[in-house]
């Protein structure tokens, strides 16, 4: 028997022993998932001490459930496990089945191969078979055909119990709450050695990792423990001591091991009852406020210590799968693909979980059988698009749209009702000044099918005449679309005169096209009200509601280029003179020649993905030797490391089997590609390490860490070349690569991955503002609010500006829509650009952005507490403690009892259990009260019954926890700038979590301080922060 096969057998034996032990504890009534984590932790401990697999198996066999827990067994009728459901269907994309050459059909199936390769391939025979992640040296194994998959029994347990580098670590909440003790009859199983006889027993514990608090640098401060016991002894021991244990609670000997479930639950009970004033009871001496604050804060901190210990991996980065964003970006770069909205892999994968605010941690990135099925479905879609046969199903075509008759409007007599189909034959003018007319277009009648995916080029050939205005004509092209965000197609300045028509082009995804099209002048003069003096005008406009007319700003007429405007009557604008034909030269005019749509567009055909896979071209011999060459080239890039010949064999075998089953050559290769993209080697970012001590990353692992940190995608060719030549371990080479990667367009992965999650832009539109109170808000403005902080991040990153600009800056990023909202002039168009702010501007920095104001509001009123939480979490990585039970909300105003937000907060602080926390939190939120629900600056209270200048003034005066006073938003920002090191540290912690995919641990403190010092000396740039992280020991070691 070969050495590899012997190792595989030993590994399988160890798994079987672990599963047997899991079943034993399961029958004894222990929580199955947490017991699995505990067993896994114990296996890690045994292996870490140098025991062989045989010795580990013997140790596992000696573990026994403690007798005192037997009474907590679950009742079972016969001890048998309940039936397990079968996995969901894994039908391929398109029709879900594919015809073979012989006419038979093939169905999706799971297949488990050796070498850790999980393949879900198309097999000619029917039925679904089970699959679980196998270890890197596992022997090939395939479950029986047509059997139900045990989705939550042995299969998932194996993945849970596998050692690092093999399977994912499922998260276990380490925060103990009342519900954890009252709502569950099953204890949490943790493993520890009994000091009495050295044998292993089960103890109630909340630390699945087995990391000791002291070892993790998280031991309690003895002085704090003594102070806490002194307070409890003074006020609580009479009722909860050796002589009396009311409520079955004894405090005098209560353990301070917060990593033990029963002790932690008791301390939480003590904290909550003291905060609520229920303990000590009425008639007893009560502790002073400062004593309650100390005890509550100490318990909260000890719970955090225990949680960090439970999550700790000793500073090691653990195996994790790619997030949805990373998976999509990797597919994009691996196969040179472009995705339209709604048709990318991200759109078909379920949302990722988050931990520590990011979707990068293994704790949040679970894998279960249903997700594996989804991965295979997505991989099938990708393979279908990467590999093609023959010409495209939808060749590129150009569609010319014709102008429809204008809606009834008898104010104007149109000399030309409908131009011919070819719009080039008749010019069209869109002119401001009419009551409500614009160019309206529709697709030409056609019986041809139009592709549902792809990109299309929209071209408008136009010219303009600004008339008497000094402002250029802005053309807006929109369409009737059920999705408001997709109604606007383009908005462009048209500056060329009618003697020089020019093309204006935009490329859009297919799903944004459809419906009736409109062309109008955006910056038309318009009017706010009108007085019809002609019956024809009245008939033309009576169908429109007065409300809609009062809001309409752009009114345009459509005429032939060689026609003149003929008014049947006159329209009198209030505050403006009536206009007639003599006014036409003064009006802005937009001349349209034609509009056409070309698509779907192809960069090349066959696509680059097909061309690179079938690198020998059409004349190649379609045999297995060619297949082997294909995957010998493809696998190292897909799995992002060197690949041995024996790892290629299973993929080749799959393709060969599909050819025997009758699939065409390209279709069989598709199955192989889907197998590669569903393998753990692709899905997981793995850095195997069987040694418990740290080791240096190899060059390919450095390349992967670096690229998934900065690009959220796979390494490019240059990184692969440097890794292959062993040069990434050179510090100078590494820092040069950072500079190169920061300048690459793929750095958008850092914006979408880190910046969006750090700045919590997903919370900016949790609530829709009240449309009656905040009439200027619309979905497009909401989109601009979300984009502003991301554009701000890009600007600071790209130009090496100080990150302290997030606290205060003399610029912001805005497009025309957002600039108008802020009252900033001189900005036009939808593109975001850097906008300098005046010295007296209230804008500048993150906290003055409208999106942040929206995040701290509920659509009707501002919520200073939410805003305060945002400031502390985002700027300083200093989230407040969770509120005590029954803390409640800050009550909204009710009729007859109008109070300002500040008054209601002060009222809330009168609740004793709330006062301490709110004193350290409210000032950060009250400082932002000048910004209303949608981020408009206000000097007086608005909303909730307050209106006009008679409303109470906004008062932001407050005191920060360090004792510094401020009386305005400007002073508040100045005080935050004085806490620049606190900001640098918080930002460093956040980015370190993101880069490493694990929580910050006490052992990271020295590195964090070094990076903060480096940032301080280098203008606090993102570049200095990123280089400090990448060159740190934490980043370069496993």
mmCIF file of N, CA and C in Angstrom, residues 751-752 755-756 783-798 811-815 831-835:
data_model
loop_
_atom_site.group_PDB
_atom_site.id
_atom_site.type_symbol
_atom_site.label_atom_id
_atom_site.label_comp_id
_atom_site.label_asym_id
_atom_site.label_seq_id
_atom_site.Cartn_x
_atom_site.Cartn_y
_atom_site.Cartn_z
ATOM 1 N N UNK A 751 -12.607 49.399 -2.836
ATOM 2 C CA UNK A 751 -13.682 50.362 -2.596
ATOM 3 C C UNK A 751 -14.980 49.621 -2.286
ATOM 4 N N UNK A 752 -15.323 48.654 -3.150
ATOM 5 C CA UNK A 752 -16.576 47.922 -2.975
ATOM 6 C C UNK A 752 -16.518 46.979 -1.777
ATOM 7 N N UNK A 755 -14.211 49.760 1.713
ATOM 8 C CA UNK A 755 -14.788 51.084 1.991
ATOM 9 C C UNK A 755 -16.290 50.999 2.234
ATOM 10 N N UNK A 756 -17.000 50.287 1.386
ATOM 11 C CA UNK A 756 -18.459 50.221 1.527
ATOM 12 C C UNK A 756 -18.864 49.601 2.858
ATOM 13 N N UNK A 783 -29.195 57.486 -4.470
ATOM 14 C CA UNK A 783 -28.025 56.817 -5.053
ATOM 15 C C UNK A 783 -26.786 57.693 -4.931
ATOM 16 N N UNK A 784 -26.950 58.985 -5.165
ATOM 17 C CA UNK A 784 -25.816 59.905 -5.053
ATOM 18 C C UNK A 784 -25.299 59.970 -3.621
ATOM 19 N N UNK A 785 -26.197 59.887 -2.646
ATOM 20 C CA UNK A 785 -25.776 59.907 -1.243
ATOM 21 C C UNK A 785 -24.925 58.678 -0.909
ATOM 22 N N UNK A 786 -25.275 57.549 -1.472
ATOM 23 C CA UNK A 786 -24.498 56.329 -1.241
ATOM 24 C C UNK A 786 -23.139 56.421 -1.920
ATOM 25 N N UNK A 787 -23.104 57.024 -3.077
ATOM 26 C CA UNK A 787 -21.865 57.090 -3.848
ATOM 27 C C UNK A 787 -20.874 58.099 -3.282
ATOM 28 N N UNK A 788 -21.341 59.154 -2.635
ATOM 29 C CA UNK A 788 -20.451 60.231 -2.187
ATOM 30 C C UNK A 788 -19.292 59.734 -1.319
ATOM 31 N N UNK A 789 -19.520 58.986 -0.232
ATOM 32 C CA UNK A 789 -18.380 58.555 0.583
ATOM 33 C C UNK A 789 -17.447 57.591 -0.159
ATOM 34 N N UNK A 790 -17.977 56.825 -1.098
ATOM 35 C CA UNK A 790 -17.119 55.923 -1.869
ATOM 36 C C UNK A 790 -16.245 56.719 -2.829
ATOM 37 N N UNK A 791 -16.822 57.725 -3.468
ATOM 38 C CA UNK A 791 -16.030 58.606 -4.330
ATOM 39 C C UNK A 791 -14.987 59.363 -3.506
ATOM 40 N N UNK A 792 -15.342 59.745 -2.299
ATOM 41 C CA UNK A 792 -14.428 60.424 -1.380
ATOM 42 C C UNK A 792 -13.259 59.493 -1.039
ATOM 43 N N UNK A 793 -13.558 58.251 -0.759
ATOM 44 C CA UNK A 793 -12.521 57.254 -0.470
ATOM 45 C C UNK A 793 -11.585 57.099 -1.673
ATOM 46 N N UNK A 794 -12.158 56.994 -2.885
ATOM 47 C CA UNK A 794 -11.332 56.860 -4.097
ATOM 48 C C UNK A 794 -10.389 58.047 -4.250
ATOM 49 N N UNK A 795 -10.904 59.238 -4.027
ATOM 50 C CA UNK A 795 -10.100 60.456 -4.188
ATOM 51 C C UNK A 795 -8.933 60.464 -3.207
ATOM 52 N N UNK A 796 -9.193 60.122 -1.968
ATOM 53 C CA UNK A 796 -8.142 60.113 -0.952
ATOM 54 C C UNK A 796 -7.120 59.027 -1.241
ATOM 55 N N UNK A 797 -7.592 57.869 -1.668
ATOM 56 C CA UNK A 797 -6.693 56.757 -1.969
ATOM 57 C C UNK A 797 -5.831 57.051 -3.192
ATOM 58 N N UNK A 798 -6.449 57.530 -4.258
ATOM 59 C CA UNK A 798 -5.735 57.721 -5.521
ATOM 60 C C UNK A 798 -4.711 58.841 -5.455
ATOM 61 N N UNK A 811 -12.939 69.878 0.889
ATOM 62 C CA UNK A 811 -13.551 69.460 -0.375
ATOM 63 C C UNK A 811 -14.528 68.325 -0.089
ATOM 64 N N UNK A 812 -15.372 68.085 -1.056
ATOM 65 C CA UNK A 812 -16.183 66.871 -1.036
ATOM 66 C C UNK A 812 -16.290 66.373 -2.466
ATOM 67 N N UNK A 813 -16.980 65.262 -2.661
ATOM 68 C CA UNK A 813 -17.204 64.706 -3.990
ATOM 69 C C UNK A 813 -18.694 64.796 -4.280
ATOM 70 N N UNK A 814 -19.045 65.308 -5.454
ATOM 71 C CA UNK A 814 -20.462 65.497 -5.754
ATOM 72 C C UNK A 814 -20.699 65.457 -7.257
ATOM 73 N N UNK A 815 -21.907 65.091 -7.622
ATOM 74 C CA UNK A 815 -22.370 65.299 -8.983
ATOM 75 C C UNK A 815 -23.382 66.431 -8.960
ATOM 76 N N UNK A 831 -21.558 62.606 -13.333
ATOM 77 C CA UNK A 831 -20.270 62.114 -12.872
ATOM 78 C C UNK A 831 -19.821 62.843 -11.609
ATOM 79 N N UNK A 832 -19.304 62.076 -10.653
ATOM 80 C CA UNK A 832 -18.785 62.679 -9.420
ATOM 81 C C UNK A 832 -17.417 63.299 -9.671
ATOM 82 N N UNK A 833 -17.211 64.454 -9.092
ATOM 83 C CA UNK A 833 -15.918 65.100 -9.206
ATOM 84 C C UNK A 833 -15.607 65.830 -7.891
ATOM 85 N N UNK A 834 -14.322 66.183 -7.729
ATOM 86 C CA UNK A 834 -13.890 66.878 -6.518
ATOM 87 C C UNK A 834 -14.411 68.302 -6.548
ATOM 88 N N UNK A 835 -15.042 68.712 -5.463
ATOM 89 C CA UNK A 835 -15.630 70.043 -5.368
ATOM 90 C C UNK A 835 -15.020 70.754 -4.161
#
